[in-house]
Structures are given as structure tokens and as C-alpha cells.
Amino acid sequence: MYERQCLEVLEEVSLSYSGEIVHFGAALIYSAKCIALLTWVSITFHLCNALMGQLTDTKLRQQKLPAWQPILTASTVIPTIFGIGITHIPKVEITIVIVKESITDYTSCNVSSHGPCEFVIKLDSDFQNVGDCDPYAYLNTSSGLKIIAPCGAVANSMFNDSFTLYRNSSNDSVPWTYKGVVWPVDKDRKYRNPPGKDLKQAFAKTVKPPNWQKAIYELDPDHADNNGFLNTDFIVWMRTAALPDFRKLYRILVRYKNTLYKNGLPAGTYKLVIQSNYPVTVFGGRKYFIISTTSWAGGKNTFLGIAYIIVSGICIMLGSVFLLIHLKFGTPSDEVGSISQISRSITNRLWQWQSLAHLSKNSGTFEWHAMKAKIIGKIGLENG
């Protein structure tokens, strides 16, 4: 094909320069160069095709790797379903029974509390999943329009009650800490303070949200590292809840400073002093202070326990139904094994003939479907 095109070019050049031998010779040399170039391109193209064919003709690229697929039988499915149902039953005790809680509803009054040790805040009917910044993005002040820091409806409605827990009506408060309440990734990556050591100067061009009593840099006057956007209570609150009834971890009991609390919060009488600042009666909500123990699965979770009960019940019920069906209509295990052996034999034979078909793909005489029928017929005769 390339030679014919070059000869056509040569004929046109010879007609154009028939009266000039020098020009005709130059055209002849040019045409020879064209033929050589096209020949080189053709050879290179075929070599590349051959090389790529060798690289792509592998079991991985041609999807010829051996595979294993489990054959679902009654002897494997029924025990698996029963196992799932039985293993979920102990989790109900872990999530509901073992973990103890002491809940104090302090919506309208202050009460004493006793019990065993995480300290958790619970709010009801408080819709927190609002993602808009408006109308809490900017605020008109006497000095002009300023940015609200932090902005948004969630930040504006931040929970700001404070608590102090005393034991046996003494002046010694129960030691707790905010460290460990939030995940390390929250303070390392998700939340950052503006650059500079002086947070007041860093937030000088901003204003606090309208519902806040303190600025962002004054949230914790006792701990300098717990202010700004790195404040633990702020980070916990900004982890929005999907439902209107939710819990927020407040503090964790410190057990290494005092031997009295080495094994947890001892039984006794406790006095909880609450500085109530967060209004919930305006939207018909309620707020609780919870003292809770924990397990390896976390705190008390009634929803998770109920979910385990439902899953266990469904699995045990389905396992019983499958067992009855198998006992009445099931196939004996020796027949199932024979069927599995036949299936594996068919698969192996088909792979073998598929490989032969690939090797002889250029012959044009390989009848794949007919050969496959012969294989199936032969295997069926061999296995009875």
C-alpha cells in the first residue's frame, strides 16, 4: 500500500519536472526517502504490535487465573446463620446490662446524684443538624461589618452549662479532665487556631456569636491551650448529631491522681453543682447530666443492643426454617459432593479448551460451542 502511494507521488513529480533532469533526480531521491521512511514506520508498527501482544497475553490480563467459588450447601449455610445469631446475643449484655448509668434531669432544678465513669450531657428535642452560616456569618457593629467567629447556627447554639461534682458534701471536687474527650485528629488536622501566640489579637477583627457570653479566646481561662477553635467543648459540640435526641461527652474521670478513684467512681453521695446557662424550655427540650461506666464497646447504647437482639432473632429464625426445609426436602451430602465434583470437572475442561481456542484463534476452524457440548456430554457420561 505504501509503495503504491510513493509510485503515484513519483509519477506526479516526473510529469511536473519532465523537462528538467536535475529536478527529476531530486524528486526521485525524495520519493526513495519516502519509501524508506514508510517502510521503517510499517516495520516499527508491526514490531510494537507483536511486543504488546506478548505483554497483554497473560493470564491476568486475559482473565484466565484460576478461581475458587464456594458452593453454598445446607451443611455450610445453616451453621453459619446459627453462629451469627448466637454470637450476637452476648453483645446485648455488653451494650445494655453491664454498662451502668445514673441520669439526672436538671431542666428545672438542681438535685443530688449518686452512682458509679464518663460524664455525659444529654439533650432532647434539640435539632443540631443545621449546616448554614447565614444569618450568623456577619454582624453589623458600631465599627462596621465584622465576621462572626465561629460562624454558623450550630456554633451560635453551643451548649454552655458548667458543672462541678462534689463527693460527700465536701469541698473536694471529683477530678475530671477534658483531655481524651476528642479525637487527636480533630486538634491535629480538622481544627486550627490562627497563627500567633496571642489569640485575642488574632481574633481582634472578629466578633463572638450573638448567643455567646464569652469570646472564642476566653472559653477556658484556666487552661490556655483549651481556647479558640481548639476548645474541647467547642469541638465536641461541632460534631453535629443526626437526631434531635443526642449525647455529648463532657469530661472523663481522672483516676491516677487520687487512690480513691483508682478503680473508678466509688459509691456514695455526690453533690452536683450546675451553672445553668443553656435555655431549652423555649423549644420544649430537656437536658440531662449522665454519669456512666464504659466497656470495650463504649458507653451504654440501648439502640445497638436492640439491633443485636433483632439480628440474632432473625438469624436464629431463618436458621431454623432452613434446617426444617433441609431435613424434609434436602439432598443427601454424597449427592451434593458428586454435583460439586461434576461442576469442578466442567470448569477445568472448559478452561483447557479455552486455552486451545486462544492458541488456534488464527486457524478459523475451531468450533467452540460444539466442543463445549461434547465436553459436557462426556463429563456427564463419566459421572453417571
Coordinates of C-alpha atoms in Angstrom, one line a residue:
M1 CA 0.0 0.0 0.0
Y2 CA 2.8 2.4 0.9
E3 CA 4.8 1.5 -2.3
R4 CA 1.8 2.3 -4.5
Q5 CA 1.3 5.7 -2.9
C6 CA 5.0 6.5 -3.3
L7 CA 4.9 5.5 -7.0
E8 CA 1.9 7.8 -7.5
V9 CA 3.9 10.6 -6.0
L10 CA 6.9 9.7 -8.2
E11 CA 4.7 9.8 -11.3
E12 CA 3.3 13.2 -10.4
V13 CA 6.8 14.6 -9.8
S14 CA 8.1 13.1 -13.1
L15 CA 5.3 14.8 -15.0
S16 CA 5.9 18.1 -13.4
Y17 CA 9.7 18.1 -13.9
S18 CA 9.9 16.1 -17.3
G19 CA 11.8 19.0 -18.9
E20 CA 14.4 19.3 -16.1
I21 CA 16.6 16.3 -15.5
V22 CA 18.1 17.8 -12.3
H23 CA 14.8 18.4 -10.8
F24 CA 13.6 15.0 -11.8
G25 CA 16.6 13.4 -10.0
A26 CA 15.8 15.4 -6.8
A27 CA 12.2 14.2 -7.0
L28 CA 13.5 10.6 -7.4
I29 CA 15.7 10.9 -4.3
Y30 CA 12.8 12.4 -2.4
S31 CA 10.5 9.6 -3.4
A32 CA 13.1 7.0 -2.4
K33 CA 13.3 8.7 1.0
C34 CA 9.5 8.5 1.3
I35 CA 9.5 4.8 0.6
A36 CA 12.3 4.1 3.2
L37 CA 10.5 6.2 5.8
L38 CA 7.2 4.5 5.3
T39 CA 8.9 1.0 5.3
W40 CA 10.5 1.9 8.6
V41 CA 7.2 3.1 10.1
S42 CA 5.5 -0.1 9.0
I43 CA 8.2 -2.4 10.5
T44 CA 8.1 -0.4 13.7
F45 CA 4.3 -0.6 13.9
H46 CA 4.3 -4.4 13.4
L47 CA 7.1 -4.9 16.0
C48 CA 5.2 -2.8 18.6
N49 CA 2.0 -4.8 17.9
A50 CA 3.9 -8.1 18.4
L51 CA 5.5 -6.8 21.6
M52 CA 2.2 -5.5 23.0
G53 CA 0.5 -8.8 22.2
Q54 CA 3.1 -10.7 24.2
L55 CA 2.8 -8.3 27.1
T56 CA -1.0 -8.4 27.2
D57 CA -1.3 -12.2 26.5
T58 CA -1.0 -13.1 30.2
K59 CA -3.4 -15.0 32.5
L60 CA -4.1 -11.8 34.5
R61 CA -5.0 -9.6 31.5
Q62 CA -6.9 -12.3 29.7
Q63 CA -8.8 -13.2 32.9
K64 CA -7.6 -16.8 32.9
L65 CA -6.4 -17.0 36.5
P66 CA -7.8 -20.0 38.5
A67 CA -10.7 -19.0 40.7
W68 CA -12.5 -20.5 43.7
Q69 CA -16.1 -20.1 44.4
P70 CA -17.8 -21.5 47.5
I71 CA -20.7 -23.9 46.8
L72 CA -23.4 -23.0 49.3
T73 CA -24.8 -26.1 50.8
A74 CA -27.1 -26.8 53.8
S75 CA -24.1 -28.1 55.8
T76 CA -22.3 -24.7 55.5
V77 CA -25.1 -22.1 55.3
I78 CA -27.3 -23.3 58.3
P79 CA -24.4 -23.5 60.8
T80 CA -23.2 -20.0 59.7
I81 CA -26.6 -18.4 60.2
F82 CA -27.0 -20.0 63.6
G83 CA -23.4 -18.9 64.5
I84 CA -24.2 -15.3 63.6
G85 CA -27.4 -15.3 65.7
I86 CA -25.7 -16.9 68.8
T87 CA -22.6 -14.7 68.7
H88 CA -24.8 -11.5 68.8
I89 CA -26.6 -12.5 72.0
P90 CA -23.7 -11.7 74.4
K91 CA -23.3 -8.3 72.8
V92 CA -26.7 -7.4 74.1
E93 CA -25.5 -7.8 77.7
I94 CA -22.3 -5.7 77.0
T95 CA -24.2 -2.8 75.5
I96 CA -27.2 -2.7 77.8
V97 CA -26.7 -4.8 81.0
I98 CA -23.1 -4.4 82.0
V99 CA -22.8 -0.6 81.5
K100 CA -24.4 1.3 84.3
E101 CA -25.8 4.9 84.2
S102 CA -27.0 7.5 86.6
I103 CA -29.1 10.1 84.8
T104 CA -30.1 13.4 86.4
D105 CA -32.7 15.6 84.8
Y106 CA -31.8 19.1 85.8
T107 CA -34.1 21.0 83.4
S108 CA -35.9 22.9 86.2
C109 CA -33.9 22.2 89.4
N110 CA -30.7 21.0 91.0
V111 CA -30.6 17.6 92.5
S112 CA -28.0 15.4 94.2
S113 CA -26.8 12.3 92.3
H114 CA -25.0 9.1 93.3
G115 CA -23.7 6.2 91.2
P116 CA -20.7 4.8 89.6
C117 CA -17.1 6.9 84.6
E118 CA -17.7 9.2 82.0
F119 CA -19.7 12.4 82.4
V120 CA -22.1 13.0 79.6
I121 CA -24.5 15.7 78.6
K122 CA -27.8 14.6 77.0
L123 CA -30.2 16.9 75.2
D124 CA -33.7 16.1 73.9
S125 CA -35.6 17.9 71.1
D126 CA -32.6 19.9 70.1
F127 CA -32.2 19.9 66.3
Q128 CA -28.5 20.4 65.7
N129 CA -28.0 19.3 62.1
V130 CA -28.1 22.8 60.6
G131 CA -25.3 23.5 58.1
D132 CA -26.0 27.1 57.0
C133 CA -23.8 30.0 58.1
D134 CA -26.5 32.6 57.4
P135 CA -27.6 34.6 59.3
Y136 CA -24.7 34.1 61.6
A137 CA -21.8 34.9 59.2
Y138 CA -21.5 38.7 59.7
L139 CA -22.6 41.1 62.3
N140 CA -23.2 44.9 62.0
T141 CA -21.4 46.7 64.7
S142 CA -20.6 50.3 65.5
S143 CA -17.3 49.9 63.8
G144 CA -18.8 48.3 60.7
L145 CA -19.5 44.8 59.4
K146 CA -17.4 42.1 61.1
I147 CA -17.0 38.4 60.7
I148 CA -18.6 36.2 63.4
A149 CA -16.0 33.7 64.7
P150 CA -17.1 30.9 64.8
C151 CA -19.9 31.4 62.3
G152 CA -23.0 29.3 61.7
A153 CA -26.2 28.3 63.5
V154 CA -24.5 25.3 65.2
A155 CA -21.8 27.3 66.7
N156 CA -24.2 30.0 67.8
S157 CA -26.2 27.5 69.7
M158 CA -23.2 26.0 71.6
F159 CA -24.0 24.3 74.9
N160 CA -22.5 26.4 77.7
D161 CA -23.7 25.0 81.0
S162 CA -20.9 24.2 83.5
F163 CA -20.7 21.6 86.2
T164 CA -18.8 20.7 89.4
L165 CA -19.2 17.4 91.2
Y166 CA -18.5 17.1 94.9
R167 CA -18.3 13.9 97.0
N168 CA -20.0 13.5 100.4
S169 CA -20.9 17.2 100.5
S170 CA -17.3 18.2 100.9
N171 CA -15.4 20.9 99.2
D172 CA -13.2 18.4 97.3
S173 CA -14.5 18.2 93.8
V174 CA -14.3 15.0 91.8
P175 CA -11.2 15.2 89.5
W176 CA -12.1 15.1 85.8
T177 CA -10.4 16.3 82.6
Y178 CA -11.2 17.4 79.1
K179 CA -8.1 15.6 77.7
G180 CA -9.1 12.5 75.8
V181 CA -12.6 13.7 75.1
V182 CA -12.0 14.5 71.5
W183 CA -10.1 12.5 68.9
P184 CA -6.4 13.5 68.2
V185 CA -7.2 14.0 64.5
D186 CA -9.7 16.8 65.4
K187 CA -7.0 19.0 67.0
D188 CA -4.2 18.0 64.7
R189 CA -6.0 18.5 61.3
K190 CA -9.6 19.5 61.5
Y191 CA -9.4 22.5 63.8
R192 CA -6.7 25.1 63.9
N193 CA -6.2 28.4 65.6
P194 CA -5.0 31.5 63.7
P195 CA -1.2 31.9 63.7
G196 CA 0.3 33.8 66.6
K197 CA 0.5 33.3 70.3
D198 CA -2.0 36.0 71.3
L199 CA -5.4 34.7 70.4
K200 CA -7.1 37.9 71.5
Q201 CA -5.1 39.8 68.9
A202 CA -5.7 37.1 66.3
F203 CA -9.5 37.4 66.7
A204 CA -9.4 41.2 67.0
K205 CA -11.2 41.7 63.7
T206 CA -14.0 39.3 64.5
V207 CA -16.9 39.2 66.9
K208 CA -18.4 36.4 69.0
P209 CA -21.7 34.8 68.0
P210 CA -24.8 36.6 69.3
N211 CA -25.8 33.9 71.8
W212 CA -22.3 33.5 73.3
Q213 CA -21.5 35.1 76.7
K214 CA -17.7 34.8 76.1
A215 CA -15.4 35.3 73.1
I216 CA -13.8 32.3 71.4
Y217 CA -10.5 33.1 73.1
E218 CA -12.0 33.2 76.6
L219 CA -13.8 29.9 76.8
D220 CA -11.4 28.4 79.3
P221 CA -9.5 30.9 81.3
D222 CA -7.8 28.2 83.5
H223 CA -6.2 26.4 80.5
A224 CA -4.5 28.5 77.8
D225 CA -4.3 25.5 75.4
N226 CA -8.0 25.0 75.6
N227 CA -9.2 28.2 73.9
G228 CA -10.0 29.3 70.4
F229 CA -11.1 26.7 67.8
L230 CA -9.1 24.1 69.8
N231 CA -11.5 24.3 72.8
T232 CA -12.7 20.8 73.6
D233 CA -16.3 21.7 74.4
F234 CA -16.5 23.6 71.1
I235 CA -15.1 20.7 69.0
V236 CA -17.5 18.2 70.7
W237 CA -20.4 20.5 70.0
M238 CA -19.5 21.0 66.4
R239 CA -19.6 17.2 65.8
T240 CA -23.3 17.5 64.9
A241 CA -25.9 14.9 65.8
A242 CA -28.2 13.5 63.2
L243 CA -31.2 13.1 65.5
P244 CA -32.8 15.7 67.9
D245 CA -32.1 13.5 71.0
F246 CA -28.3 13.1 71.4
R247 CA -25.5 12.8 73.9
K248 CA -22.2 14.7 74.2
L249 CA -19.2 13.6 76.2
Y250 CA -18.3 16.2 78.7
R251 CA -15.5 15.0 80.9
I252 CA -13.5 11.9 81.8
L253 CA -12.7 10.8 85.4
V254 CA -9.1 11.2 86.4
R255 CA -8.1 8.0 88.2
Y256 CA -4.3 8.3 88.6
K257 CA -4.1 11.4 90.9
N258 CA -6.1 10.1 93.8
T259 CA -6.2 6.5 95.0
L260 CA -9.8 7.0 96.0
Y261 CA -10.7 7.0 92.3
K262 CA -8.2 4.4 91.2
N263 CA -10.9 1.8 90.3
G264 CA -13.5 4.3 89.2
L265 CA -16.1 6.5 90.9
P266 CA -16.8 4.9 94.4
A267 CA -20.3 4.5 95.6
G268 CA -21.6 7.3 97.9
T269 CA -23.4 10.6 98.0
Y270 CA -22.4 13.2 95.5
K271 CA -23.5 16.8 95.0
L272 CA -23.7 18.2 91.5
V273 CA -23.4 22.0 91.2
I274 CA -24.8 23.3 87.9
Q275 CA -24.4 26.7 86.4
S276 CA -27.4 26.6 84.0
N277 CA -27.0 28.9 81.0
Y278 CA -28.4 26.9 78.1
P279 CA -32.1 27.5 77.6
V280 CA -34.1 24.5 76.5
T281 CA -37.7 25.4 77.6
V282 CA -38.1 27.8 74.7
F283 CA -38.2 24.9 72.2
G284 CA -39.7 22.3 74.6
G285 CA -36.4 20.4 75.2
R286 CA -34.9 18.8 78.2
K287 CA -31.2 18.4 79.4
Y288 CA -29.6 15.7 81.5
F289 CA -26.3 15.1 83.2
I290 CA -25.3 11.4 83.0
I291 CA -22.6 9.5 85.0
S292 CA -21.8 6.3 83.1
T293 CA -19.4 3.5 83.2
T294 CA -17.8 2.2 80.0
S295 CA -16.8 -1.1 78.4
W296 CA -14.7 -2.2 75.5
A297 CA -17.7 -1.4 73.3
G298 CA -18.1 2.1 74.7
G299 CA -20.9 3.5 76.8
K300 CA -24.4 2.3 77.2
N301 CA -26.2 2.0 73.9
T302 CA -29.8 0.8 74.0
F303 CA -30.3 1.2 70.3
L304 CA -27.3 -1.0 69.5
G305 CA -28.5 -3.6 72.0
I306 CA -31.9 -3.7 70.4
A307 CA -30.3 -4.1 67.0
Y308 CA -28.3 -7.1 68.2
I309 CA -31.5 -8.7 69.5
I310 CA -33.3 -8.2 66.2
V311 CA -30.4 -9.6 64.2
S312 CA -30.0 -12.6 66.5
G313 CA -33.7 -13.3 66.4
I314 CA -33.8 -13.1 62.6
C315 CA -30.7 -15.3 62.1
I316 CA -32.0 -18.0 64.5
M317 CA -35.4 -18.0 62.9
L318 CA -34.0 -18.3 59.4
G319 CA -31.6 -21.0 60.5
S320 CA -34.5 -23.0 62.0
V321 CA -36.6 -22.6 58.8
F322 CA -33.6 -23.6 56.6
L323 CA -32.9 -26.6 58.8
L324 CA -36.5 -27.8 58.6
I325 CA -36.6 -27.4 54.8
H326 CA -33.3 -29.3 54.5
L327 CA -34.5 -32.2 56.7
K328 CA -37.7 -32.5 54.7
F329 CA -36.6 -31.7 51.1
G330 CA -32.8 -31.6 51.3
T331 CA -30.3 -33.5 49.1
P332 CA -28.0 -36.1 50.8
S333 CA -24.5 -34.9 51.3
D334 CA -22.9 -37.6 49.0
E335 CA -25.1 -36.4 46.1
V336 CA -24.1 -32.8 46.8
G337 CA -20.4 -33.9 46.7
S338 CA -20.9 -35.6 43.4
I339 CA -22.5 -32.5 41.9
S340 CA -19.6 -30.4 43.2
Q341 CA -17.1 -32.7 41.6
I342 CA -19.0 -32.6 38.3
S343 CA -19.0 -28.8 38.4
R344 CA -15.3 -28.6 39.0
S345 CA -14.6 -31.1 36.2
I346 CA -16.7 -29.0 33.8
T347 CA -14.9 -25.8 34.8
N348 CA -11.4 -27.4 34.4
R349 CA -12.3 -28.9 30.9
L350 CA -13.7 -25.6 29.8
W351 CA -10.5 -23.7 30.8
Q352 CA -8.4 -26.2 28.9
W353 CA -10.3 -25.9 25.7
Q354 CA -10.5 -22.2 26.0
S355 CA -6.7 -22.1 26.1
L356 CA -6.6 -24.3 23.0
A357 CA -9.0 -22.0 21.3
H358 CA -6.8 -19.0 22.1
L359 CA -3.8 -20.8 20.6
S360 CA -5.6 -21.6 17.4
K361 CA -7.5 -18.4 17.0
N362 CA -6.0 -17.7 13.6
S363 CA -7.0 -21.1 12.1
G364 CA -10.6 -20.1 11.8
T365 CA -11.7 -23.8 12.1
F366 CA -12.2 -24.1 15.8
E367 CA -15.8 -24.7 16.7
W368 CA -16.1 -23.6 20.3
H369 CA -19.7 -24.2 21.0
A370 CA -19.8 -27.7 19.5
M371 CA -16.7 -28.7 21.5
K372 CA -18.2 -27.3 24.7
A373 CA -21.3 -29.5 24.2
K374 CA -19.1 -32.5 23.7
I375 CA -17.2 -31.8 26.9
I376 CA -20.4 -31.5 28.9
G377 CA -21.8 -34.7 27.4
K378 CA -18.5 -36.6 28.1
I379 CA -18.4 -35.4 31.7
G380 CA -22.0 -36.3 32.2
L381 CA -21.3 -39.9 31.0
E382 CA -18.2 -40.2 33.1
N383 CA -20.0 -39.2 36.3
G384 CA -23.2 -41.1 35.6

